[in-house]
Short mmCIF file of C-alpha atoms and ligand atoms in Angstrom, two decimals:
data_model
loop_
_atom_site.label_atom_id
_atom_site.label_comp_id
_atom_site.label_asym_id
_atom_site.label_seq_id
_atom_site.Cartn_x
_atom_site.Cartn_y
_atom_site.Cartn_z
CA UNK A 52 -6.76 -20.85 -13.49
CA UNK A 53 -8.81 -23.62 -12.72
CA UNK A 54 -7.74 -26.57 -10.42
CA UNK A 55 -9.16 -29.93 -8.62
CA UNK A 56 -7.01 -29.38 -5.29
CA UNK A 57 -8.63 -28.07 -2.39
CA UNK A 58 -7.60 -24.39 -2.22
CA UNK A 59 -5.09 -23.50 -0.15
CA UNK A 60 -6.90 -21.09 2.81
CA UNK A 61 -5.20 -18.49 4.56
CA UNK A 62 -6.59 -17.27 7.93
CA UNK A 63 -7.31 -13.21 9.05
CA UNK A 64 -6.82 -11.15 12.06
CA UNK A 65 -7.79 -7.72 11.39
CA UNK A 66 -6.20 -5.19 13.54
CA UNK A 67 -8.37 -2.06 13.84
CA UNK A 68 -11.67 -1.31 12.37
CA UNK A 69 -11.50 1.97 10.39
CA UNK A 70 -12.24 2.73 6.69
CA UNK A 71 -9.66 0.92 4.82
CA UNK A 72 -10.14 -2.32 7.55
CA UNK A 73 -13.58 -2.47 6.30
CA UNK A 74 -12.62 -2.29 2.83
CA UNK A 75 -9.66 -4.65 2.67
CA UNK A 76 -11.63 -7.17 5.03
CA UNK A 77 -14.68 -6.66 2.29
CA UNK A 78 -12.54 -8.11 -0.03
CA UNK A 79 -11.15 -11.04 1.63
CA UNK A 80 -15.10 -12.25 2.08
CA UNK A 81 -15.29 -12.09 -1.59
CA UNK A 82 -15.39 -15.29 -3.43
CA UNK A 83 -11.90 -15.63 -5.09
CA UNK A 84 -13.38 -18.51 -8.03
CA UNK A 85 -16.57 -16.24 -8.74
CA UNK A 86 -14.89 -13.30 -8.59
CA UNK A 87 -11.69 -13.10 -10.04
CA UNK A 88 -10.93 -16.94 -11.23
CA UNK A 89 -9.02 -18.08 -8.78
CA UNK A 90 -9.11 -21.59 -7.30
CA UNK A 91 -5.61 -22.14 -5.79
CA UNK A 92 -6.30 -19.93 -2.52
CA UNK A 93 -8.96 -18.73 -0.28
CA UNK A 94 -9.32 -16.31 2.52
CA UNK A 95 -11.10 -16.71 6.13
CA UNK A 96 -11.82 -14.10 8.47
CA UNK A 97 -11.08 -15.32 12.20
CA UNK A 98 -10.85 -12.19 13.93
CA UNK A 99 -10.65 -8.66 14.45
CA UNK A 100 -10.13 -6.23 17.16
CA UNK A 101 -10.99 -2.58 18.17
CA UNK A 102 -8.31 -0.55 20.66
CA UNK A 103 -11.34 1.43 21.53
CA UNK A 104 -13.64 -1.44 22.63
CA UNK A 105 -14.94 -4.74 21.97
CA UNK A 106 -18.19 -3.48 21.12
CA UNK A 107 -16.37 -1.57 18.65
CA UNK A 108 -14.97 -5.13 17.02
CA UNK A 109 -18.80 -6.64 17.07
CA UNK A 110 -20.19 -3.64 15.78
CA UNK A 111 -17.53 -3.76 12.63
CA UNK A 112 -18.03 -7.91 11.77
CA UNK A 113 -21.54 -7.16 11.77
CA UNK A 114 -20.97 -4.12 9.66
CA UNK A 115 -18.76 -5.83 6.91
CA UNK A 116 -21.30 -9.11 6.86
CA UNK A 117 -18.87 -11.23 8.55
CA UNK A 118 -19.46 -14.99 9.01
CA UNK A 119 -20.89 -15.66 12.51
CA UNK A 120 -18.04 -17.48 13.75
CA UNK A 121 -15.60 -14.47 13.94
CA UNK A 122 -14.09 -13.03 17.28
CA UNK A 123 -14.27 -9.95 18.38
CA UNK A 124 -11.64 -8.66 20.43
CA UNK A 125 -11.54 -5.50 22.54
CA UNK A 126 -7.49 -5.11 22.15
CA UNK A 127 -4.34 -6.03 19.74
CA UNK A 128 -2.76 -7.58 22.39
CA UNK A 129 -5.60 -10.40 21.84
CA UNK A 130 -5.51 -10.62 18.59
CA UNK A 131 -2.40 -11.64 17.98
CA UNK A 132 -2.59 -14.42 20.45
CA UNK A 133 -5.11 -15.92 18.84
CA UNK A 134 -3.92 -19.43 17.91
CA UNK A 135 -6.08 -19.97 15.33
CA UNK A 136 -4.50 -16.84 12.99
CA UNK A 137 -1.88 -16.96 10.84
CA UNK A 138 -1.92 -13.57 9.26
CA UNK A 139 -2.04 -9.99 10.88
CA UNK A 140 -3.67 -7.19 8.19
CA UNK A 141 -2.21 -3.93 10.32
CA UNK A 142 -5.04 -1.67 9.38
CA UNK A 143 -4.14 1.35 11.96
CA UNK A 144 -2.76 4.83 11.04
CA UNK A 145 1.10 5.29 9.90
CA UNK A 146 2.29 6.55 13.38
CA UNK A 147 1.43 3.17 14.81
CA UNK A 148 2.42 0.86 11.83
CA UNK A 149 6.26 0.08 13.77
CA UNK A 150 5.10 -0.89 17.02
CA UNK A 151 1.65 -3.04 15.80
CA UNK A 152 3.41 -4.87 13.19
CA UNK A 153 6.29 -5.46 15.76
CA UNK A 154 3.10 -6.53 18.08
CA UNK A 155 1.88 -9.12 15.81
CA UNK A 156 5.53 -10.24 14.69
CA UNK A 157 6.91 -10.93 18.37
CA UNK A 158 4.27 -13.21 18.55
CA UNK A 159 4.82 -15.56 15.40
CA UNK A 160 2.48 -14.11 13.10
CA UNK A 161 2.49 -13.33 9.36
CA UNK A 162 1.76 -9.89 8.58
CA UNK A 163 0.59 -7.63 6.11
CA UNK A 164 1.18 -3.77 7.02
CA UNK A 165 -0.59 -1.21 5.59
CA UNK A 166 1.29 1.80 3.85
CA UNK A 167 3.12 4.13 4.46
CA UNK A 168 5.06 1.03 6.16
CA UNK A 169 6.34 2.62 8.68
CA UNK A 170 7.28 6.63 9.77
CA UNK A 171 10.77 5.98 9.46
CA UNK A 172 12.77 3.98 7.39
CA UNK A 173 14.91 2.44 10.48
CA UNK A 174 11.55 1.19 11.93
CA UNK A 175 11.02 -0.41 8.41
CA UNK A 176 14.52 -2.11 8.71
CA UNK A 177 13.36 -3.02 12.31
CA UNK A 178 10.60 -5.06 11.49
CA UNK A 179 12.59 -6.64 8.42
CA UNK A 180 15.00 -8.18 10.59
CA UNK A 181 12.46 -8.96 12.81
CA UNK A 182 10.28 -11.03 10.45
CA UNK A 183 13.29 -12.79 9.60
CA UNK A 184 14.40 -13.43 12.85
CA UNK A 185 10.88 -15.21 13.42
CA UNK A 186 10.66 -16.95 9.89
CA UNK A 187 7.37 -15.52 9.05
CA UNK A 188 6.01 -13.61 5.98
CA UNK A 189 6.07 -9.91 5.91
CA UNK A 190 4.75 -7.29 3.27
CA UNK A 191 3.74 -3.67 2.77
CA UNK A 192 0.38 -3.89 1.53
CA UNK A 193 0.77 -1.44 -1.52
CA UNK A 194 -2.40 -3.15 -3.17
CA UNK A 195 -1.52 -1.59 -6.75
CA UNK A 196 1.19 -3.92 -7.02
CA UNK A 197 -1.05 -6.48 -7.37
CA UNK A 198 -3.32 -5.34 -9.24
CA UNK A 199 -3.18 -6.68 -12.95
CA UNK A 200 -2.42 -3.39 -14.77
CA UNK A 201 0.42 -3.00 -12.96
CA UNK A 202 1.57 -6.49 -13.92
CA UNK A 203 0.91 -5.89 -17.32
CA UNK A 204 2.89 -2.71 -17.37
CA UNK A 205 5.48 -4.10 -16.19
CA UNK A 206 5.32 -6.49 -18.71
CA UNK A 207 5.12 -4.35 -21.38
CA UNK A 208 8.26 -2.48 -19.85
CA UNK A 209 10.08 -5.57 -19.94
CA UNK A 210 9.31 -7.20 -23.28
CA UNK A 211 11.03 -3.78 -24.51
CA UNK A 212 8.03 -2.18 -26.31
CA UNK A 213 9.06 1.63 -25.20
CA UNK A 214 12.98 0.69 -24.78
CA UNK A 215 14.79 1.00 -21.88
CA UNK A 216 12.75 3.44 -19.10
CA UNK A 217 14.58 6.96 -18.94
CA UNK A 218 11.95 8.78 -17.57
CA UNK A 219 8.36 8.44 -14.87
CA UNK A 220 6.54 11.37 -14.28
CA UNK A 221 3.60 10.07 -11.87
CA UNK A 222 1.03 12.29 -9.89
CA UNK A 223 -1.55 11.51 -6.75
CA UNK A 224 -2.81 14.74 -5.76
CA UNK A 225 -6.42 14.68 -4.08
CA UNK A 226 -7.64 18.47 -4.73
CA UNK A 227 -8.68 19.27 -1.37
CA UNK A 228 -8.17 22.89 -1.41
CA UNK A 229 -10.32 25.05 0.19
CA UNK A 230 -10.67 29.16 -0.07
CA UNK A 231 -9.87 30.13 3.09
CA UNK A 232 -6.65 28.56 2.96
CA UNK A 233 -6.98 25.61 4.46
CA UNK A 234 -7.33 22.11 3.38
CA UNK A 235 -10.72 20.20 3.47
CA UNK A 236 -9.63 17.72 6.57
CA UNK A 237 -9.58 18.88 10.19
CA UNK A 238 -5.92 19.55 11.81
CA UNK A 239 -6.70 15.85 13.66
CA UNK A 240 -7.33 14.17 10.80
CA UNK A 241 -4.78 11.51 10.04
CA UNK A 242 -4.46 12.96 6.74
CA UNK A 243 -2.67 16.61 8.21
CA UNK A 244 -2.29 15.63 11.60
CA UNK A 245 1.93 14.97 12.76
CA UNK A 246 0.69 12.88 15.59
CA UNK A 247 -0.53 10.26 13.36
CA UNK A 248 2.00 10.72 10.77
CA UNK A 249 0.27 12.58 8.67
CA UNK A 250 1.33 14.26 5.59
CA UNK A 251 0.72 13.80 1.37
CA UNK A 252 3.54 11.91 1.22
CA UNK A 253 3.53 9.09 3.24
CA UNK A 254 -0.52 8.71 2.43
CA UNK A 255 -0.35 8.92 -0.81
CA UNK A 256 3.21 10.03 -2.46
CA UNK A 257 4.21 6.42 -1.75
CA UNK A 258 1.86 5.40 -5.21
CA UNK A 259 3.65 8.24 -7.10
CA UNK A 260 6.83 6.49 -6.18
CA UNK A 261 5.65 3.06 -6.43
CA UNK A 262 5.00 3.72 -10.20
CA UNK A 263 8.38 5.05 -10.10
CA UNK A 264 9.81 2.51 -8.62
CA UNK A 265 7.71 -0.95 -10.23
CA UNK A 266 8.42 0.68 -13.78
CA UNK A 267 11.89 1.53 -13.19
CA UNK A 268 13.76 0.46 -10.06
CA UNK A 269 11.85 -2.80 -10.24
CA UNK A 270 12.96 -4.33 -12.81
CA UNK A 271 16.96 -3.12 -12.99
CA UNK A 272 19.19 -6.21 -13.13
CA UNK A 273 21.69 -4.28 -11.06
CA UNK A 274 19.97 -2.21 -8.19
CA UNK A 275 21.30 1.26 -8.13
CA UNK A 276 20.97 3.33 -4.90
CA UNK A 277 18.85 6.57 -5.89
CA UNK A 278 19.64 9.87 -5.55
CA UNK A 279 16.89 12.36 -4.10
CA UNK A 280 16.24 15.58 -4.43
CA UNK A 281 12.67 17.00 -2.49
CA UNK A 282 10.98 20.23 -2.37
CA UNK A 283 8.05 20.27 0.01
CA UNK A 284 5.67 22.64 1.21
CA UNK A 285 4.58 22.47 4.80
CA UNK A 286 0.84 22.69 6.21
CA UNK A 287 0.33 24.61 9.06
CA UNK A 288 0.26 21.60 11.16
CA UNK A 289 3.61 21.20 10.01
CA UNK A 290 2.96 17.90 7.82
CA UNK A 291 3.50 17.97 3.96
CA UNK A 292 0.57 19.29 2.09
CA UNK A 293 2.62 19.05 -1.37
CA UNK A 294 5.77 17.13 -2.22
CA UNK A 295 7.93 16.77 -5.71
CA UNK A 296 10.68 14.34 -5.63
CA UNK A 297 13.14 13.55 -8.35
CA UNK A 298 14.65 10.20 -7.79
CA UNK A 299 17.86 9.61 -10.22
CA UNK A 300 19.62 6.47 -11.15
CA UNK A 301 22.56 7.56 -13.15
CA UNK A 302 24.03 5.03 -14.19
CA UNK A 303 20.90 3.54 -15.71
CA UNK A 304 20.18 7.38 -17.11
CA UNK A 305 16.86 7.53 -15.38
CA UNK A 306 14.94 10.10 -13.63
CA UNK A 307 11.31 9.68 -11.66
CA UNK A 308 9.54 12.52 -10.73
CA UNK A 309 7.22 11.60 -7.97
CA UNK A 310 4.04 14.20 -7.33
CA UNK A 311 1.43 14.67 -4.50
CA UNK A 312 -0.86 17.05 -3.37
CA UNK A 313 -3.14 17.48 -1.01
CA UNK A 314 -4.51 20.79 -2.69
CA UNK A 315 -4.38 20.28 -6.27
CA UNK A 316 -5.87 17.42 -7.86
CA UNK A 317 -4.13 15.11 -10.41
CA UNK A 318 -7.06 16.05 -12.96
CA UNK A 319 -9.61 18.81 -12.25
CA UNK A 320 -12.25 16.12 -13.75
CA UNK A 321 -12.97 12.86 -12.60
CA UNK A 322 -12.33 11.55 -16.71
CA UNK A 323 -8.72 12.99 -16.19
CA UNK A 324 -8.99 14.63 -19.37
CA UNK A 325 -5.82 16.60 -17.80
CA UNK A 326 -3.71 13.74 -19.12
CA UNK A 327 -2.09 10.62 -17.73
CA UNK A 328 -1.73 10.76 -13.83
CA UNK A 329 1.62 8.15 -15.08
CA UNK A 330 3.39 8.89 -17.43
CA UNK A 331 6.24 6.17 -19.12
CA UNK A 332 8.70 7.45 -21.41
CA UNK A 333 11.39 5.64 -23.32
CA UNK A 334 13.43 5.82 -26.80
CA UNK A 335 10.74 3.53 -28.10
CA UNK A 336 7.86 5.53 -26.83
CA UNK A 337 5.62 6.04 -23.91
CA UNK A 338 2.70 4.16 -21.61
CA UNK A 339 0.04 6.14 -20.32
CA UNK A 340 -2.05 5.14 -17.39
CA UNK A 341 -5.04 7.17 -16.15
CA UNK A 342 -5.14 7.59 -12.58
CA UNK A 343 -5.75 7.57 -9.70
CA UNK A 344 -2.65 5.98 -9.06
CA UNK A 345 -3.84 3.48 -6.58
CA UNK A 346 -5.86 1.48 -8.30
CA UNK A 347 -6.24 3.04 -12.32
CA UNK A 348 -7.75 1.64 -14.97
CA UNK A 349 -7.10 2.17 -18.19
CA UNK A 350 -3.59 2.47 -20.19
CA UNK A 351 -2.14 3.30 -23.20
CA UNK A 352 0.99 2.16 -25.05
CA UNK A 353 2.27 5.01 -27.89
CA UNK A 354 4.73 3.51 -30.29
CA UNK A 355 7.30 5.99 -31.91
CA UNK A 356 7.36 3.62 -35.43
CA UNK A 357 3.63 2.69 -35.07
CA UNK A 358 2.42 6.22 -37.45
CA UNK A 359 0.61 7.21 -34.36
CA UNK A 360 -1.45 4.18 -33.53
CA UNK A 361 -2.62 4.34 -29.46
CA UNK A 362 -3.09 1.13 -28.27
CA UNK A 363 -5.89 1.56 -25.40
CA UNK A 364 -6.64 -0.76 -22.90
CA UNK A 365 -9.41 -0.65 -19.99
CA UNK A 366 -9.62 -2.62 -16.66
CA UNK A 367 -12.11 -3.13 -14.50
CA UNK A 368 -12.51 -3.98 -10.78
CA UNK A 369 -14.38 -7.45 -10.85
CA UNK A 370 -17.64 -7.88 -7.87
CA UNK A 371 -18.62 -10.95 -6.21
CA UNK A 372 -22.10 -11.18 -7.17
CA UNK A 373 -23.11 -12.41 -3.99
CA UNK A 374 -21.93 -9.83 -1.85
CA UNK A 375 -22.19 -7.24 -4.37
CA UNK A 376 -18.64 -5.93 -3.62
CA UNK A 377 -15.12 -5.17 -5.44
CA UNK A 378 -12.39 -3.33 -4.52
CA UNK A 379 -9.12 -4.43 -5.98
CA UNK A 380 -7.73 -5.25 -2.45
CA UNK A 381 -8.11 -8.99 -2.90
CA UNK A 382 -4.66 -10.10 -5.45
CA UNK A 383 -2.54 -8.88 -2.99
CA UNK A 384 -4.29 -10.57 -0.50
CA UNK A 385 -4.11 -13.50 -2.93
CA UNK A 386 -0.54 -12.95 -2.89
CA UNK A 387 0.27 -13.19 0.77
CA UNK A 388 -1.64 -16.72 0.77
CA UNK A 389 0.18 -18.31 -2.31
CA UNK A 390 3.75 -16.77 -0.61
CA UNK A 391 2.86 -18.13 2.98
CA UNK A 392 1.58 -21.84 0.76
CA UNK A 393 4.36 -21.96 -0.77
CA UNK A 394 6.88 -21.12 2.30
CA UNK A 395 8.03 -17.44 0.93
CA UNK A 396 8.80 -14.86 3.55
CA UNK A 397 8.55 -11.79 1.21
CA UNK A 398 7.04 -11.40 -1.83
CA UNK A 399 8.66 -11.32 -5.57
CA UNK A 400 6.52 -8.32 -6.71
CA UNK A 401 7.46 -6.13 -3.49
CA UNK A 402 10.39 -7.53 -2.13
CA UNK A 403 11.31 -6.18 1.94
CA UNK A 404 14.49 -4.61 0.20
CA UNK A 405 12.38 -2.44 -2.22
CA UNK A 406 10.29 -1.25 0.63
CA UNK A 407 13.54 0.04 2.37
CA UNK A 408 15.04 1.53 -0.24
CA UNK A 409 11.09 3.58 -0.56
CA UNK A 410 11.33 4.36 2.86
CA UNK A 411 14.72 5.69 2.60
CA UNK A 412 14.03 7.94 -0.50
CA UNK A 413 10.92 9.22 1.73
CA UNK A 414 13.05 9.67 5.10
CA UNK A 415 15.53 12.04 2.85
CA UNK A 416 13.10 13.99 1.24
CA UNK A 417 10.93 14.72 4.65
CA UNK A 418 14.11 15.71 5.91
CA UNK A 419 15.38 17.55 2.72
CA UNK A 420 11.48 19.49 3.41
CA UNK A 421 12.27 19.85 7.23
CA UNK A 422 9.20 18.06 8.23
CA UNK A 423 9.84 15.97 11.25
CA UNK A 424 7.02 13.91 12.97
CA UNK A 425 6.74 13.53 17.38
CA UNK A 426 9.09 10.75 18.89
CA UNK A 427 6.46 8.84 20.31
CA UNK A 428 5.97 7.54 16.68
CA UNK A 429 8.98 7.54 15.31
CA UNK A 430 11.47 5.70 17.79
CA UNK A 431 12.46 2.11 16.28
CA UNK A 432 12.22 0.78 19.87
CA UNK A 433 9.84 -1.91 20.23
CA UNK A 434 7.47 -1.54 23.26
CA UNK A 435 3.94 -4.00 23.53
CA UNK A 436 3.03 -1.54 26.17
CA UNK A 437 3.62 1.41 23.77
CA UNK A 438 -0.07 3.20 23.76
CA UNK A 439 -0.19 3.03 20.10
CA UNK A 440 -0.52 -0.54 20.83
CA UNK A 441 -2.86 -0.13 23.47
CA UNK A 442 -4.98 1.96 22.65
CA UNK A 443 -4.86 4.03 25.94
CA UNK A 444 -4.26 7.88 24.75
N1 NDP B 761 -4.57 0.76 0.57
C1 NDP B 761 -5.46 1.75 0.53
O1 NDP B 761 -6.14 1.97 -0.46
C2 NDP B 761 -5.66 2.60 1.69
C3 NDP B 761 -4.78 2.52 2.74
N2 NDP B 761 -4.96 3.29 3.83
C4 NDP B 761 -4.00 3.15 4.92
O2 NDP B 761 -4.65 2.46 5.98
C5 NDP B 761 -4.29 3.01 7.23
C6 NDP B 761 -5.54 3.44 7.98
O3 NDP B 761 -6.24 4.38 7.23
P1 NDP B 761 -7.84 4.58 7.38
O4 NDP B 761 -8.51 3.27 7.46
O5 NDP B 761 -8.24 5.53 6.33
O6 NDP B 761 -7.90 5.30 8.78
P2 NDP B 761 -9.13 5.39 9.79
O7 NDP B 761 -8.91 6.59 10.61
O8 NDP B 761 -10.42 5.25 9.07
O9 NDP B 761 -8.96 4.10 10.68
C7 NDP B 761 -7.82 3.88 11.47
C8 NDP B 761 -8.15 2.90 12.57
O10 NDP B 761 -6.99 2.71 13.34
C9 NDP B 761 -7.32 2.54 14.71
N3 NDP B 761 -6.60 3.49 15.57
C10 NDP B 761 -5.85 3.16 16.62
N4 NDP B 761 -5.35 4.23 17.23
C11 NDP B 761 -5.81 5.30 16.55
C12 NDP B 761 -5.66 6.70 16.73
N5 NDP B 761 -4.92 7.22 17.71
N6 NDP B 761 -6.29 7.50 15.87
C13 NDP B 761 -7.02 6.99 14.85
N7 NDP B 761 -7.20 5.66 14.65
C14 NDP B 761 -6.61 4.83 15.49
C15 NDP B 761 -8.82 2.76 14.84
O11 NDP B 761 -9.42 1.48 14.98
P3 NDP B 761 -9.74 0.85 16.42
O12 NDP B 761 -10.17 2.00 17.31
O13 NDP B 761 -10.83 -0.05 16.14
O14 NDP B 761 -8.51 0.19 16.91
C16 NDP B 761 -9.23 3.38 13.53
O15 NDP B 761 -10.51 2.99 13.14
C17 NDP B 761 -3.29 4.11 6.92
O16 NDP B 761 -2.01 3.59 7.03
C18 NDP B 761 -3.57 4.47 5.47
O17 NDP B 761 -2.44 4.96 4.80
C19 NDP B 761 -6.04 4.12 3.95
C20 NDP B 761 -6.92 4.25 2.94
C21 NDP B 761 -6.79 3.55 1.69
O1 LIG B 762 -4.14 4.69 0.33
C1 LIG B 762 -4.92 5.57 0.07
O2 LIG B 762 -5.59 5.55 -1.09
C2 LIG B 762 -6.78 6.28 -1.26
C3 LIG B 762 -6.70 7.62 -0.61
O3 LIG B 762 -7.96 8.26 -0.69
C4 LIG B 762 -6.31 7.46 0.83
O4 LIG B 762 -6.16 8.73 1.46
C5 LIG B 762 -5.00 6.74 0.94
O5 LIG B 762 -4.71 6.43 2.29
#
């Protein structure tokens, strides 16, 4: 959409420096009018900070081809007293999503939290309340919202192409198995490990449901509560290495079935010739989309009364030539700057009560599975000298 206003720019703290920090922050350096037509808003980087070191921070800007002018800080506790922020990306492992959201939140900022948002779905309702309480923006950043398949989907959904939605069946299962037994990631990686709140579900059963959820939940005129039933199987860690949920709305007549794994894969080959890792079923007749389920590409609309015509529709992830670099992250970074322009404090597409209600479904079916994660990371108590927010292990 082209414009003559200035663009509206939204400025970055980045808090932590790992692999998705690099990625998301990647983005934001992208140029939003070469890369993906848009003129409204822009991004800057201001800052970002290591809890290891500050060396650690300097050694990251560089990494990511920052512009020279951004700090580096050697704690959170700096970052988000930096008065020249406005917005917080929480970039840290689950187990410390609660008390460094709640870091950057005491002290006035927007923020956007990685997910899983939060271990537990009273820390989630924590930092709700809290971001109200302060008047500032708040979102989970589950990028696939954002990303314009999913809009279109859930356009399709709602001009009523397949009928009303009676049934999801959606898959993210990462086929890590290996024969000894094991899993291919060491017992302290945050993917198995309880101290970090590790676990298939909350890394990457939270897509599964959010296709669930955006197809179905989403867009009910009348939120239902869901039902949940969860079988899980533990890792010897004691985390989740696979979990199937059926969520139920009854009185819409609607079931999800939400599927991860760490062992299986959704597709043993990369062109998913398996089938659909989402699958969209009504009267009418069904979407596919071809995973992975963060960030697929392609779709495909079957039409009972269309004699077995398959509408098929490809995306792709759009570079900035300059920087030669893509990822998808930047809409809903795009997002959080039109909401915070325009004076929102959550936003339309992932609204704070639909991330409760997720947490909630994923709270009952780690409990339904037994798993149960250290209380270091789960308590809902707010504490800036908490060494998740320090950094001092
Ligand atoms: N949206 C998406 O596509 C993706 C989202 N994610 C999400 O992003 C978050 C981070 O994942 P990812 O970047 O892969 O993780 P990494 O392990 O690569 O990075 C995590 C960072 O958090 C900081 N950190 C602080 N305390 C600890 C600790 N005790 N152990 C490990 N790291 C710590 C570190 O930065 P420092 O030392 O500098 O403070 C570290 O670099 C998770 O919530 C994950 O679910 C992950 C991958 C993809
Ligand atoms: O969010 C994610 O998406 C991609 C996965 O590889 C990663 O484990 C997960 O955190």
């Amino acid at each position: 959409m082209a414009s003559n206003s200035t663009p509206f720019t939204l400025k970055w703290g980045i808090m932590a420096t790992g692999w998705i920090a690099e990625t998301f922050t990647q983005d934001l350096l992208t140029n939003p009018a070469t890369t993906r037509d848009v003129h409204d808003v822009r991004h800057e980087v201001v800052a970002a900070a290591s809890s290891s070191s500050q060396q650690r921070a300097q050694e990251f800007l560089v990494k990511i081809k920052a512009p020279s002018s951004a700090k580096a800080y050697g704690s959170y506790h700096e970052l988000v007293a930096d008065p020249e922020i406005d917005i917080i990306y929480v970039a840290t492992p689950h187990s410390h999503h609660f008390q460094n959201a709640m870091l950057a939140l005491e002290a006035g900022k927007h923020v956007l939290c990685e997910k899983a948002l939060t271990v537990t779905a009273s820390q989630a309702h924590k930092l709700v309340e809290k971001a109200k309480e302060k008047n500032v923006f708040f979102m989970e950043a589950v990028w696939t919202r954002y990303q314009p398949i999913s809009i279109k989907v859930r356009e399709l959904i709602q001009s009523g192409i397949i009928g009303p939605v009676y049934r999801v069946v959606a898959d993210l299962s990462v086929g890590n198995d290996k024969p000894d037994g094991t899993v291919s990631f060491a017992d302290t990686n945050r993917m198995v490990n309880p101290d970090l709140a590790g676990g298939a579900l909350l890394d990457l059963g939270i897509y599964s449901l959010t296709w669930v959820f955006q197809t179905m939940y989403h867009l009910q005129k009348e939120k239902e509560k869901p039902k949940v039933v969860a079988a899980i199987q533990k890792y010897h860690t004691g985390a989740d290495e696979a979990t199937s949920i059926i969520v139920q709305w009854p009185q819409h007549k609607s079931q999800g079935i939400a599927l991860t794994s760490l062992r299986l894969a959704t597709g043993v080959d990369s062109e998913n010739t398996a089938g659909p890792a989402i699958r969209i079923q009504g009267p009418g007749g069904e979407i596919h989309v071809t995973g992975p389920a963060y960030r697929p590409l392609q779709y495909k609309v079957i039409q009972k009364d269309a004699g077995g015509k398959i509408e098929t529709v490809d995306f792709s992830i759009p570079k900035d030539p300059e920087r030669d670099w893509g990822h998808g992250m930047f809409w809903e970074a795009d997002e959080c700057a039109r909401c915070i322009r325009d004076g929102k404090k959550e936003s339309e597409s992932l609204p704070w009560e639909e991330s409760l209600v997720i947490m909630e479904v994923m709270d009952e079916a780690l409990k339904q599975g037994g798993v149960t994660y250290p209380d270091l990371i789960t308590t809902d108590v707010f504490d800036a000298q908490s060494p998740l927010n320090t950094g001092k292990r």
